[in-house]
Amino acid sequence: MPTMAKKTQQPPKTFEDAIQELEKILAEIESGGVGLEESLLRYERGTFLVQHCRGVLAQAEKQIEQITKGPDGTPTTQPLEEKSE
Amino acid sequence: MTSFFDFQAELNARKAAARRPRASSDVASASPVAGEAPLSVSQLTAQIDKVLKAGLPAVLHVRGEVSNFKFHTASGHAYFTLKDPDACINCVMFKTDFSRVKFQPGDGMELLVTGRVSVYAQRGSYQFYVSRMEPLGQGALELAFRQLCEKLEAEGLFAQERKKPIPLFPNRIALVTSRQTAALQDMLKVLRRFPWLNLVLYHVPVQGDGAAIQIAQAIRDLHEHGRGLGIDLIILGRGGGSLEDLWPFNEEVVARAMVACDIPIITGIGHEIDVSIADLVADHHAHTPTEAAQGATTRWRTAVDDVDALSSRLGNALRSRVQEARSSLVNIERHEFFRRPTDIVEELRQRLDDLQQGMDLALEDQVSDARHKLSTLALRLAECTPRHLLARKLQQLAAAEIRLQQHHPRQLLALKTQQVDAMQARLDLAVRSRLGQTRSRLELLDRHLNAVGPQQVLARGYTITTFKKGGVILRSKSQVKGGERLITHVVDGEVESIAEDPDQPTLF
């Protein structure tokens, strides 16, 4: 059910994974190797991925973080207080 | 350090002087010939040391060829001989000095060394204490660079196959550089065009003593914890500078840390023309920090367009898929079946009729079979009525009576009589026939007997003589005694005679 699938859509871990999945979906639909129902499901997923990718690209500028080492020597990150130089 | 050694030597000299308080302070003029007290070995050595120092500048530069180079691992000191065709001098370089030497000295290498000459009292020899060394004809750093290059190359660390692929869309990039540098600003300028990127600064000094160690440590930290912090790419950047300034990036510790790191590394160090060891082992090597940042974001630059293109391709793909489905539906509709849908029903109906007919026939056959069986059974049942049973029993009774009569005694007697008569007749016949046979056999024997018997011989004129007494046949004259009575048999009777004694002439 396409409507149900929409609710359970999970975004891929990375942008690269999203693009790869999109390419795969396109190849499957374009080759006609999957049935019509399945094609619709893939299309649903594809549009979700496109929205996801656009969302990633529209994100606001991130603050730069800095790696500092904790007392036990484990590196952690914290926002970098940027002083203009 | 040179000054330290000078100071140390001076201190030794002073100690030596203090040990002989009464001796003249002008040791150079002292002479045993002049009757002065003899010197101890230590005193002499100290004086030699002093003379040497007094006669030579505090800092000397010497050139020569290295031989017998030995690095003492435990102490960290280096020992070698510096020579030219006519002379040689033992050299020592202490750990603190030698650890600053970037290249690896070896036998046959022409060196320019800086240091001082001093006496090694314990062994009674003088030697050159080297504080700096440099290869002749080229800079020490160039030589060091070349040597490390050859070593790492031989290990295959520059090989392209060893290098990790750079992620197309890095998400979280660690910048390993100094906070204060223009290089960082250059990189940020490029990277900030992609506001969605996560950037993490790992601050390290990028020049001077100890920078290499800290850079290496930063890379090791990222190798161990970077993935946990979501980092998928490292950029190692530094602006331009002299070879000395860039030297940390040519250190082996940095190269080893980079090789071991499992997160891909892009380097952007110095200017266009600079190539460092770090560049050679990096997974991707850009010429400047700016280029490194650009290299990290190549695909991001077109990402917006790429997504748009994929999006429209997706729409087109689905449209054409739907179109395809629609046209195959049209094809199906054109199929004969859909054009004359009742044909198949009619066909089925006909087949149904056939089946019905066949079924009727089969049913009729079965009914007539059943009917036949029924009438057979009725017949058999009729035979089972009391009247029929009685009649059959009577029949059986009559038959039994006939058989019983055959066994009556009278009948048996007649039968036996008959049998006896028959046997009598057979017996008579047998006896008669046996008698006839015997008779004819007897006649045959009689004829045979006559043929072989004496009668025939006698008939032919032969005689047979027997003794009257005993009847034995006379076969030899020796049997006969005189006066014996003999009987001669002839064909028609017997003649009796008396034998004479053949050996005795007749007396009368």
Coordinates of C-alpha atoms in Angstrom, one line a residue:
Chain A
M1 CA 0.0 0.0 0.0
P2 CA 1.7 3.2 -1.1
T3 CA 0.1 5.3 1.6
M4 CA 1.3 3.0 4.2
A5 CA 4.8 2.9 2.7
K6 CA 5.0 6.6 2.9
K7 CA 4.6 6.5 6.7
T8 CA 7.4 4.0 7.1
Q9 CA 9.9 5.7 4.8
Q10 CA 13.4 5.8 6.3
P11 CA 16.0 8.2 4.9
P12 CA 19.3 6.6 4.0
K13 CA 22.3 7.2 6.2
T14 CA 24.2 9.4 3.8
F15 CA 23.5 11.6 0.9
E16 CA 25.6 9.2 -1.2
D17 CA 23.4 6.3 -0.2
A18 CA 20.3 8.3 -1.1
I19 CA 21.6 9.1 -4.6
Q20 CA 22.7 5.5 -5.1
E21 CA 19.2 4.3 -4.1
L22 CA 17.6 6.8 -6.5
E23 CA 19.8 5.6 -9.3
K24 CA 18.8 2.0 -8.5
I25 CA 15.1 2.8 -8.4
L26 CA 15.4 4.6 -11.8
A27 CA 17.2 1.7 -13.4
E28 CA 14.5 -0.7 -12.1
I29 CA 11.6 1.4 -13.4
E30 CA 13.3 2.3 -16.6
S31 CA 14.2 -1.3 -17.5
G32 CA 10.5 -2.3 -17.0
G33 CA 11.8 -5.2 -14.9
V34 CA 9.3 -4.6 -12.1
G35 CA 5.6 -4.7 -12.2
L36 CA 3.4 -1.6 -12.3
E37 CA 2.3 -1.9 -8.7
E38 CA 5.9 -2.2 -7.7
S39 CA 6.9 0.6 -10.0
L40 CA 4.4 2.8 -8.2
L41 CA 5.9 1.8 -4.8
R42 CA 9.4 2.6 -6.1
Y43 CA 8.2 5.9 -7.4
E44 CA 6.8 6.7 -4.1
R45 CA 10.2 5.9 -2.5
G46 CA 12.0 7.8 -5.2
T47 CA 10.1 11.0 -4.6
F48 CA 10.7 10.6 -0.9
L49 CA 14.4 10.3 -1.6
V50 CA 14.4 13.4 -3.8
Q51 CA 12.6 15.4 -1.1
H52 CA 15.1 14.0 1.4
C53 CA 18.1 15.1 -0.8
R54 CA 16.6 18.5 -1.3
G55 CA 16.1 18.8 2.4
V56 CA 19.8 18.0 3.0
L57 CA 20.9 20.6 0.5
A58 CA 18.6 23.2 2.0
Q59 CA 20.1 22.8 5.5
A60 CA 21.3 26.0 7.2
E61 CA 25.0 26.6 7.6
K62 CA 26.5 24.4 10.3
Q63 CA 28.6 25.8 13.1
I64 CA 32.1 24.6 12.9
E65 CA 33.1 22.2 15.7
Q66 CA 36.4 21.6 17.2
I67 CA 38.0 18.4 18.4
T68 CA 39.2 18.5 22.0
K69 CA 40.6 15.7 24.1
G70 CA 38.9 14.8 27.3
P71 CA 40.8 14.0 30.5
D72 CA 41.0 10.3 29.4
G73 CA 42.4 11.3 26.0
T74 CA 39.2 10.5 24.1
P75 CA 38.6 13.1 21.5
T76 CA 35.2 14.9 21.6
T77 CA 33.8 17.8 19.6
Q78 CA 32.5 21.1 20.8
P79 CA 31.5 24.3 19.0
L80 CA 34.4 26.4 17.9
E81 CA 34.3 29.9 19.3
E82 CA 35.4 31.7 16.2
K83 CA 37.4 34.8 16.8
S84 CA 38.0 36.8 13.7
E85 CA 41.7 36.8 12.9
Chain B
M1 CA 75.2 22.1 22.8
T2 CA 78.6 23.0 21.5
S3 CA 78.9 25.5 24.3
F4 CA 77.9 22.8 26.8
F5 CA 80.8 20.6 25.7
D6 CA 83.2 23.5 25.9
F7 CA 82.0 24.3 29.3
Q8 CA 82.3 20.6 30.3
A9 CA 85.9 20.4 29.0
E10 CA 86.8 23.6 30.8
L11 CA 85.3 22.2 34.0
N12 CA 87.4 19.0 33.6
A13 CA 90.5 21.0 33.0
R14 CA 89.8 23.0 36.1
K15 CA 89.3 19.9 38.1
A16 CA 92.6 18.5 36.9
A17 CA 94.3 21.7 37.8
A18 CA 92.8 21.6 41.3
R19 CA 94.1 18.1 41.8
R20 CA 97.7 19.3 41.7
P21 CA 97.7 22.4 43.8
R22 CA 101.5 22.7 44.1
A23 CA 102.3 22.4 40.4
S24 CA 103.1 25.5 38.4
S25 CA 100.1 27.0 36.7
D26 CA 102.1 27.2 33.5
V27 CA 102.1 23.5 32.7
A28 CA 103.2 24.0 29.1
S29 CA 106.6 25.1 30.3
A30 CA 107.1 22.2 32.8
S31 CA 109.8 19.8 31.8
P32 CA 110.7 16.5 33.5
V33 CA 114.3 17.0 32.2
A34 CA 114.4 20.1 34.2
G35 CA 114.0 18.0 37.2
E36 CA 110.3 18.8 38.0
A37 CA 108.0 16.2 39.5
P38 CA 106.6 13.7 36.9
L39 CA 103.1 14.1 35.8
S40 CA 100.3 11.5 36.3
V41 CA 98.6 10.2 33.1
S42 CA 95.6 12.2 34.0
Q43 CA 97.6 15.3 34.3
L44 CA 99.2 14.8 31.0
T45 CA 96.0 14.0 29.3
A46 CA 94.4 17.1 30.8
Q47 CA 97.3 19.2 29.5
I48 CA 97.0 17.7 26.0
D49 CA 93.3 18.5 26.1
K50 CA 94.1 22.1 27.0
V51 CA 96.7 22.4 24.3
L52 CA 94.3 21.0 21.8
K53 CA 91.6 23.5 22.8
A54 CA 93.9 26.4 23.0
G55 CA 95.3 25.7 19.6
L56 CA 91.9 25.2 17.8
P57 CA 88.8 27.3 17.3
A58 CA 85.9 26.4 19.6
V59 CA 83.8 25.5 16.6
L60 CA 85.3 23.7 13.7
H61 CA 83.9 22.7 10.3
V62 CA 85.4 19.6 8.8
R63 CA 84.6 17.8 5.6
G64 CA 85.4 14.2 4.8
E65 CA 84.0 10.8 3.9
V66 CA 82.1 8.7 6.4
S67 CA 83.3 5.2 7.2
N68 CA 82.5 2.6 9.9
F69 CA 79.3 4.4 10.7
K70 CA 77.6 2.8 13.7
F71 CA 74.4 3.8 15.5
H72 CA 74.3 2.6 19.1
T73 CA 70.7 1.9 19.7
A74 CA 70.9 1.8 23.5
S75 CA 72.6 5.1 24.0
G76 CA 71.3 6.8 20.8
H77 CA 74.8 8.0 20.0
A78 CA 76.3 7.7 16.6
Y79 CA 80.0 6.7 16.0
F80 CA 81.9 7.0 12.7
T81 CA 85.2 7.8 11.2
L82 CA 85.7 10.8 8.9
K83 CA 88.5 10.4 6.4
D84 CA 90.2 11.7 3.4
P85 CA 92.9 9.9 1.4
D86 CA 95.7 10.7 3.9
A87 CA 94.1 10.9 7.3
C88 CA 91.1 10.0 9.5
I89 CA 89.6 11.1 12.7
N90 CA 87.1 9.3 15.0
C91 CA 83.8 11.1 15.4
V92 CA 81.0 10.8 17.9
M93 CA 77.6 12.5 17.8
F94 CA 75.5 12.3 21.0
K95 CA 71.9 11.4 21.0
T96 CA 70.5 14.9 21.5
D97 CA 72.4 16.2 18.4
F98 CA 71.9 13.1 16.3
S99 CA 68.1 13.1 16.9
R100 CA 68.0 16.4 15.0
V101 CA 69.6 14.9 11.9
K102 CA 66.8 14.4 9.4
F103 CA 68.7 12.2 6.9
Q104 CA 70.4 8.9 7.5
P105 CA 74.2 9.1 7.3
G106 CA 76.0 6.1 5.8
D107 CA 79.4 4.9 4.8
G108 CA 80.9 6.6 1.7
M109 CA 78.8 9.7 2.2
E110 CA 80.6 13.0 2.0
L111 CA 79.7 15.1 5.0
L112 CA 80.3 18.6 6.4
V113 CA 80.4 18.3 10.1
T114 CA 80.4 21.0 12.8
G115 CA 81.8 20.5 16.3
R116 CA 85.0 20.5 18.3
V117 CA 87.9 18.3 19.0
S118 CA 88.5 17.0 22.5
V119 CA 90.4 14.3 24.2
Y120 CA 88.6 11.1 25.3
A121 CA 90.7 10.6 28.5
Q122 CA 89.6 7.1 29.3
R123 CA 90.9 5.8 26.0
G124 CA 93.7 8.2 25.6
S125 CA 92.5 9.4 22.2
Y126 CA 91.3 12.5 20.7
Q127 CA 88.0 12.6 18.8
F128 CA 85.7 15.0 17.0
Y129 CA 82.5 15.8 18.8
V130 CA 80.0 16.4 16.1
S131 CA 77.1 18.8 16.9
R132 CA 75.7 19.1 13.4
M133 CA 76.2 17.3 10.1
E134 CA 75.1 18.0 6.6
P135 CA 75.6 16.1 3.4
L136 CA 78.0 17.8 1.0
G137 CA 76.6 19.0 -2.3
Q138 CA 73.0 19.0 -1.2
G139 CA 70.9 20.1 1.7
A140 CA 70.3 17.7 4.6
L141 CA 66.6 18.0 4.2
E142 CA 66.7 17.3 0.5
L143 CA 68.7 14.2 1.3
A144 CA 66.4 13.2 4.1
F145 CA 63.4 13.7 1.9
R146 CA 64.9 11.5 -0.8
Q147 CA 65.9 8.8 1.6
L148 CA 62.5 8.6 3.3
C149 CA 60.9 8.7 -0.2
E150 CA 62.9 5.7 -1.3
K151 CA 62.2 3.8 1.8
L152 CA 58.4 4.3 1.8
E153 CA 58.2 3.8 -2.0
A154 CA 60.0 0.4 -1.5
E155 CA 57.3 -0.5 1.0
G156 CA 54.7 0.3 -1.5
L157 CA 53.1 3.0 0.5
F158 CA 52.7 5.3 -2.5
A159 CA 51.0 2.7 -4.5
Q160 CA 47.7 3.7 -6.0
E161 CA 46.1 0.4 -5.1
R162 CA 46.7 1.0 -1.4
K163 CA 44.7 4.3 -1.5
K164 CA 41.2 4.5 -0.2
P165 CA 38.4 6.0 -2.4
I166 CA 37.4 9.6 -1.4
P167 CA 33.6 9.6 -0.5
L168 CA 31.7 11.4 -3.3
F169 CA 29.5 13.2 -0.8
P170 CA 31.4 13.6 2.4
N171 CA 29.2 14.6 5.2
R172 CA 31.4 15.4 8.1
I173 CA 34.9 16.6 7.3
A174 CA 37.8 16.8 9.8
L175 CA 40.3 19.6 9.0
V176 CA 43.6 18.9 10.5
T177 CA 45.5 22.2 10.6
S178 CA 46.4 25.1 12.8
R179 CA 43.6 27.4 14.0
Q180 CA 45.6 30.5 13.2
T181 CA 46.5 29.8 9.6
A182 CA 45.4 31.3 6.4
A183 CA 45.1 27.7 5.2
L184 CA 42.1 27.1 7.4
Q185 CA 40.4 30.2 6.2
D186 CA 41.1 29.2 2.6
M187 CA 39.5 25.8 3.2
L188 CA 36.5 27.3 5.0
K189 CA 35.9 29.7 2.2
V190 CA 35.4 26.8 -0.2
L191 CA 33.6 24.5 2.3
R192 CA 31.1 27.2 3.4
R193 CA 29.5 27.2 0.0
F194 CA 28.0 23.9 1.1
P195 CA 26.2 25.0 4.2
W196 CA 24.9 21.5 4.9
L197 CA 28.5 20.1 5.5
N198 CA 29.6 19.3 9.0
L199 CA 33.1 20.6 9.7
V200 CA 35.3 19.7 12.5
L201 CA 38.6 21.3 13.3
Y202 CA 41.4 19.3 14.8
H203 CA 43.9 22.0 15.8
V204 CA 47.6 21.0 15.5
P205 CA 50.8 23.1 15.2
V206 CA 51.9 22.8 11.5
Q207 CA 55.6 23.8 11.9
G208 CA 58.4 23.6 14.3
D209 CA 59.8 20.9 16.6
G210 CA 57.1 18.5 17.8
A211 CA 54.6 19.5 15.1
A212 CA 55.1 16.2 13.3
I213 CA 54.4 14.2 16.5
Q214 CA 51.2 16.1 17.1
I215 CA 50.0 15.9 13.5
A216 CA 50.6 12.1 13.6
Q217 CA 48.7 11.9 16.9
A218 CA 45.8 13.8 15.5
I219 CA 45.6 11.4 12.6
R220 CA 45.8 8.4 14.9
D221 CA 43.0 9.9 17.1
L222 CA 40.8 10.3 14.1
H223 CA 41.6 6.8 12.9
E224 CA 40.5 5.5 16.3
H225 CA 37.5 7.8 17.1
G226 CA 36.7 9.6 13.9
R227 CA 34.1 7.2 12.6
G228 CA 32.5 7.3 16.0
L229 CA 32.3 11.1 15.6
G230 CA 30.7 10.6 12.2
I231 CA 33.8 11.8 10.3
D232 CA 34.1 10.4 6.8
L233 CA 36.9 12.5 5.4
I234 CA 40.1 14.2 6.6
I235 CA 41.7 17.2 5.0
L236 CA 45.3 17.8 6.1
G237 CA 46.2 21.4 5.1
R238 CA 48.9 23.9 5.5
G239 CA 49.8 27.0 3.6
G240 CA 53.0 27.6 1.8
G241 CA 56.4 27.9 3.4
S242 CA 60.1 27.0 3.2
L243 CA 61.2 23.4 3.1
E244 CA 62.0 23.7 6.8
D245 CA 58.5 25.1 7.5
L246 CA 56.8 22.3 5.7
W247 CA 59.2 19.7 7.2
P248 CA 56.6 18.1 9.6
F249 CA 54.7 16.8 6.6
N250 CA 57.9 15.0 5.5
E251 CA 58.4 13.2 8.7
E252 CA 58.0 9.4 8.8
V253 CA 55.7 9.4 11.9
V254 CA 53.1 11.5 9.9
A255 CA 53.4 9.2 6.9
R256 CA 53.0 6.1 9.0
A257 CA 49.9 7.5 10.8
M258 CA 48.3 8.4 7.5
V259 CA 48.9 5.0 6.1
A260 CA 47.3 3.4 9.1
C261 CA 44.3 5.7 9.1
D262 CA 41.1 4.1 7.8
I263 CA 39.4 7.4 7.0
P264 CA 40.3 8.8 3.6
I265 CA 42.8 11.7 3.7
I266 CA 43.1 14.6 1.2
T267 CA 46.3 16.7 1.6
G268 CA 46.7 20.3 0.5
I269 CA 50.1 21.4 1.7
G270 CA 52.2 24.4 0.6
H271 CA 52.1 25.8 -2.9
E272 CA 51.6 24.3 -6.3
I273 CA 55.3 23.1 -6.6
D274 CA 55.6 21.5 -3.2
V275 CA 55.3 17.8 -2.9
S276 CA 55.6 16.4 0.6
I277 CA 55.8 12.8 1.8
A278 CA 52.3 13.3 3.3
D279 CA 51.1 14.2 -0.3
L280 CA 52.6 11.0 -1.6
V281 CA 50.9 8.7 0.9
A282 CA 47.6 10.6 0.9
D283 CA 44.5 9.0 -0.6
H284 CA 44.1 12.2 -2.7
H285 CA 46.7 14.9 -3.0
A286 CA 45.8 18.5 -3.9
H287 CA 48.4 21.2 -4.3
T288 CA 46.9 23.8 -1.9
P289 CA 44.4 23.9 1.0
T290 CA 41.9 25.6 -1.3
E291 CA 42.3 22.8 -3.9
A292 CA 42.0 20.2 -1.2
A293 CA 38.6 21.7 -0.1
Q294 CA 37.5 21.8 -3.7
G295 CA 38.6 18.2 -4.2
A296 CA 36.5 17.1 -1.2
T297 CA 33.4 18.8 -2.6
T298 CA 33.5 18.0 -6.3
R299 CA 30.3 16.1 -6.4
W300 CA 28.6 18.4 -3.9
R301 CA 29.0 21.3 -6.4
T302 CA 26.5 19.7 -8.8
A303 CA 24.4 18.0 -6.1
V304 CA 21.5 20.3 -6.5
D305 CA 21.4 19.9 -10.3
D306 CA 21.9 16.1 -9.9
V307 CA 18.9 15.8 -7.6
D308 CA 16.8 17.9 -10.0
A309 CA 17.8 15.7 -12.9
L310 CA 17.1 12.5 -11.0
S311 CA 13.8 13.9 -9.9
S312 CA 12.7 14.5 -13.5
R313 CA 14.1 11.2 -14.6
L314 CA 12.0 9.6 -11.9
G315 CA 8.8 11.3 -13.2
N316 CA 9.6 10.3 -16.8
A317 CA 10.4 6.8 -15.8
L318 CA 7.1 6.3 -14.1
R319 CA 5.1 8.0 -16.9
S320 CA 6.6 5.7 -19.5
R321 CA 6.1 2.7 -17.2
V322 CA 2.4 3.6 -16.9
Q323 CA 2.2 4.2 -20.7
E324 CA 3.8 0.8 -21.2
A325 CA 1.3 -0.8 -18.9
R326 CA -1.6 0.9 -20.7
S327 CA -0.5 -0.2 -24.1
S328 CA -0.1 -3.8 -23.0
L329 CA -3.7 -3.5 -21.6
V330 CA -4.9 -2.3 -25.0
N331 CA -3.1 -5.3 -26.6
I332 CA -4.9 -7.7 -24.2
E333 CA -8.2 -6.1 -25.0
R334 CA -7.7 -6.7 -28.7
H335 CA -7.3 -10.3 -28.1
E336 CA -9.9 -12.6 -29.7
F337 CA -11.1 -13.7 -26.4
F338 CA -12.2 -10.2 -25.5
R339 CA -13.7 -9.6 -28.9
R340 CA -16.0 -12.7 -28.9
P341 CA -16.4 -13.5 -25.3
T342 CA -19.5 -15.8 -25.9
D343 CA -17.6 -18.2 -28.1
I344 CA -16.0 -19.9 -25.3
V345 CA -19.3 -20.3 -23.5
E346 CA -20.9 -21.9 -26.5
E347 CA -18.0 -24.2 -26.8
L348 CA -18.3 -25.2 -23.2
R349 CA -22.0 -25.7 -23.5
Q350 CA -21.5 -28.1 -26.5
R351 CA -19.0 -30.0 -24.5
L352 CA -21.5 -30.2 -21.7
D353 CA -24.1 -31.7 -24.0
D354 CA -21.6 -34.4 -25.2
L355 CA -20.9 -35.3 -21.7
Q356 CA -24.6 -35.5 -20.8
Q357 CA -25.2 -37.9 -23.7
G358 CA -22.3 -40.1 -22.8
M359 CA -23.6 -40.2 -19.3
D360 CA -27.1 -41.3 -20.3
L361 CA -25.7 -44.2 -22.4
A362 CA -23.5 -45.4 -19.6
L363 CA -26.5 -45.3 -17.3
E364 CA -28.7 -47.4 -19.6
D365 CA -26.0 -50.0 -19.9
Q366 CA -25.8 -50.3 -16.2
V367 CA -29.5 -50.6 -15.8
S368 CA -29.8 -53.5 -18.3
D369 CA -26.8 -55.2 -16.7
A370 CA -28.6 -55.0 -13.3
R371 CA -31.8 -56.3 -14.8
H372 CA -30.1 -59.4 -16.2
K373 CA -28.4 -60.2 -12.9
L374 CA -31.7 -59.9 -11.2
S375 CA -33.5 -62.4 -13.4
T376 CA -30.6 -64.9 -13.0
L377 CA -31.0 -64.5 -9.3
A378 CA -34.7 -65.0 -9.5
L379 CA -34.2 -68.3 -11.3
R380 CA -31.8 -69.6 -8.7
L381 CA -34.2 -68.6 -6.0
A382 CA -37.0 -70.5 -7.6
E383 CA -34.9 -73.6 -7.5
C384 CA -34.8 -73.3 -3.8
T385 CA -38.6 -73.8 -3.2
P386 CA -39.5 -76.9 -1.0
R387 CA -41.0 -78.7 -3.9
H388 CA -37.9 -78.5 -5.9
L389 CA -35.8 -79.5 -3.0
L390 CA -38.0 -82.6 -2.4
A391 CA -37.8 -83.7 -6.0
R392 CA -34.0 -83.4 -6.0
K393 CA -33.8 -85.4 -2.8
L394 CA -36.0 -88.1 -4.3
Q395 CA -33.8 -88.3 -7.3
Q396 CA -30.7 -88.7 -5.1
L397 CA -32.5 -91.4 -3.1
A398 CA -33.3 -93.5 -6.3
A399 CA -29.7 -93.3 -7.4
A400 CA -28.5 -94.5 -4.0
E401 CA -30.9 -97.4 -4.2
I402 CA -29.5 -98.5 -7.5
R403 CA -26.0 -98.4 -6.1
L404 CA -27.1 -100.3 -3.0
Q405 CA -28.7 -103.1 -5.1
Q406 CA -25.4 -103.6 -6.8
H407 CA -23.9 -104.5 -3.4
H408 CA -26.5 -107.2 -2.6
P409 CA -24.9 -110.7 -1.5
R410 CA -26.6 -112.6 -4.4
Q411 CA -25.1 -110.2 -6.8
L412 CA -21.7 -110.6 -5.1
L413 CA -21.9 -114.4 -5.3
A414 CA -22.7 -114.4 -8.9
L415 CA -19.9 -112.1 -9.5
K416 CA -17.4 -114.2 -7.6
T417 CA -18.6 -117.4 -9.4
Q418 CA -18.1 -115.7 -12.7
Q419 CA -14.6 -114.7 -11.6
V420 CA -13.7 -118.3 -10.5
D421 CA -14.9 -119.7 -13.8
A422 CA -12.8 -117.3 -15.7
M423 CA -9.8 -118.1 -13.7
Q424 CA -10.4 -121.9 -14.2
A425 CA -10.5 -121.4 -18.0
R426 CA -7.3 -119.4 -17.9
L427 CA -5.6 -122.1 -15.8
D428 CA -6.6 -124.9 -18.2
L429 CA -5.3 -123.0 -21.1
A430 CA -2.1 -122.3 -19.3
V431 CA -1.5 -126.0 -18.4
R432 CA -2.3 -127.2 -21.9
S433 CA 0.0 -124.9 -23.5
R434 CA 2.8 -125.6 -21.0
L435 CA 2.4 -129.4 -21.7
G436 CA 2.7 -129.0 -25.4
Q437 CA 5.8 -126.9 -25.0
T438 CA 7.5 -129.5 -22.8
R439 CA 6.8 -132.3 -25.1
S440 CA 8.3 -130.7 -28.1
R441 CA 11.3 -129.6 -26.1
L442 CA 11.8 -133.3 -25.0
E443 CA 11.8 -134.5 -28.6
L444 CA 14.3 -132.0 -29.5
L445 CA 16.6 -133.0 -26.7
D446 CA 16.2 -136.7 -27.7
R447 CA 17.4 -136.0 -31.2
H448 CA 20.3 -134.1 -29.8
L449 CA 21.2 -136.9 -27.5
N450 CA 21.2 -139.5 -30.2
A451 CA 23.5 -137.3 -32.3
V452 CA 26.2 -137.1 -29.7
G453 CA 25.7 -140.5 -27.9
P454 CA 27.9 -143.6 -28.4
Q455 CA 25.1 -145.4 -30.2
Q456 CA 26.0 -143.6 -33.4
V457 CA 29.7 -144.3 -33.0
L458 CA 28.9 -147.9 -32.4
A459 CA 26.7 -147.9 -35.5
R460 CA 29.7 -146.8 -37.5
G461 CA 31.6 -149.9 -36.4
Y462 CA 33.5 -148.6 -33.4
T463 CA 33.4 -150.5 -30.1
I464 CA 33.7 -149.6 -26.5
T465 CA 35.3 -151.9 -24.0
T466 CA 34.6 -151.8 -20.3
F467 CA 35.7 -153.8 -17.3
K468 CA 33.0 -156.1 -16.3
K469 CA 33.8 -155.3 -12.8
G470 CA 33.0 -151.7 -12.2
G471 CA 31.9 -150.9 -15.7
V472 CA 34.9 -148.5 -16.2
I473 CA 35.8 -147.8 -19.8
L474 CA 39.1 -149.4 -20.9
R475 CA 41.3 -146.5 -22.2
S476 CA 44.8 -148.0 -22.0
K477 CA 46.4 -151.4 -22.2
S478 CA 48.2 -150.7 -19.0
Q479 CA 44.9 -151.0 -17.2
V480 CA 44.4 -154.5 -18.3
K481 CA 45.7 -157.4 -16.2
G482 CA 45.6 -160.9 -17.4
G483 CA 42.5 -162.8 -16.7
E484 CA 40.4 -159.8 -16.3
R485 CA 36.8 -160.0 -17.6
L486 CA 36.0 -157.4 -20.2
I487 CA 32.8 -156.5 -22.0
T488 CA 32.9 -155.1 -25.5
H489 CA 30.0 -153.0 -26.6
V490 CA 29.0 -153.2 -30.2
V491 CA 26.0 -151.6 -32.0
D492 CA 23.7 -154.4 -31.4
G493 CA 24.9 -155.8 -28.1
E494 CA 27.8 -156.9 -25.9
V495 CA 30.5 -159.4 -26.2
E496 CA 32.2 -160.8 -23.1
S497 CA 35.8 -161.8 -23.2
I498 CA 38.8 -162.5 -20.9
A499 CA 42.1 -160.7 -21.3
E500 CA 45.4 -162.4 -21.5
D501 CA 48.5 -161.0 -19.8
P502 CA 50.3 -159.2 -22.6
D503 CA 53.7 -159.4 -20.8
Q504 CA 53.6 -163.1 -20.2
P505 CA 53.8 -165.3 -23.0
T506 CA 51.2 -167.7 -23.2
L507 CA 52.1 -170.8 -21.4
F508 CA 49.9 -172.9 -23.1

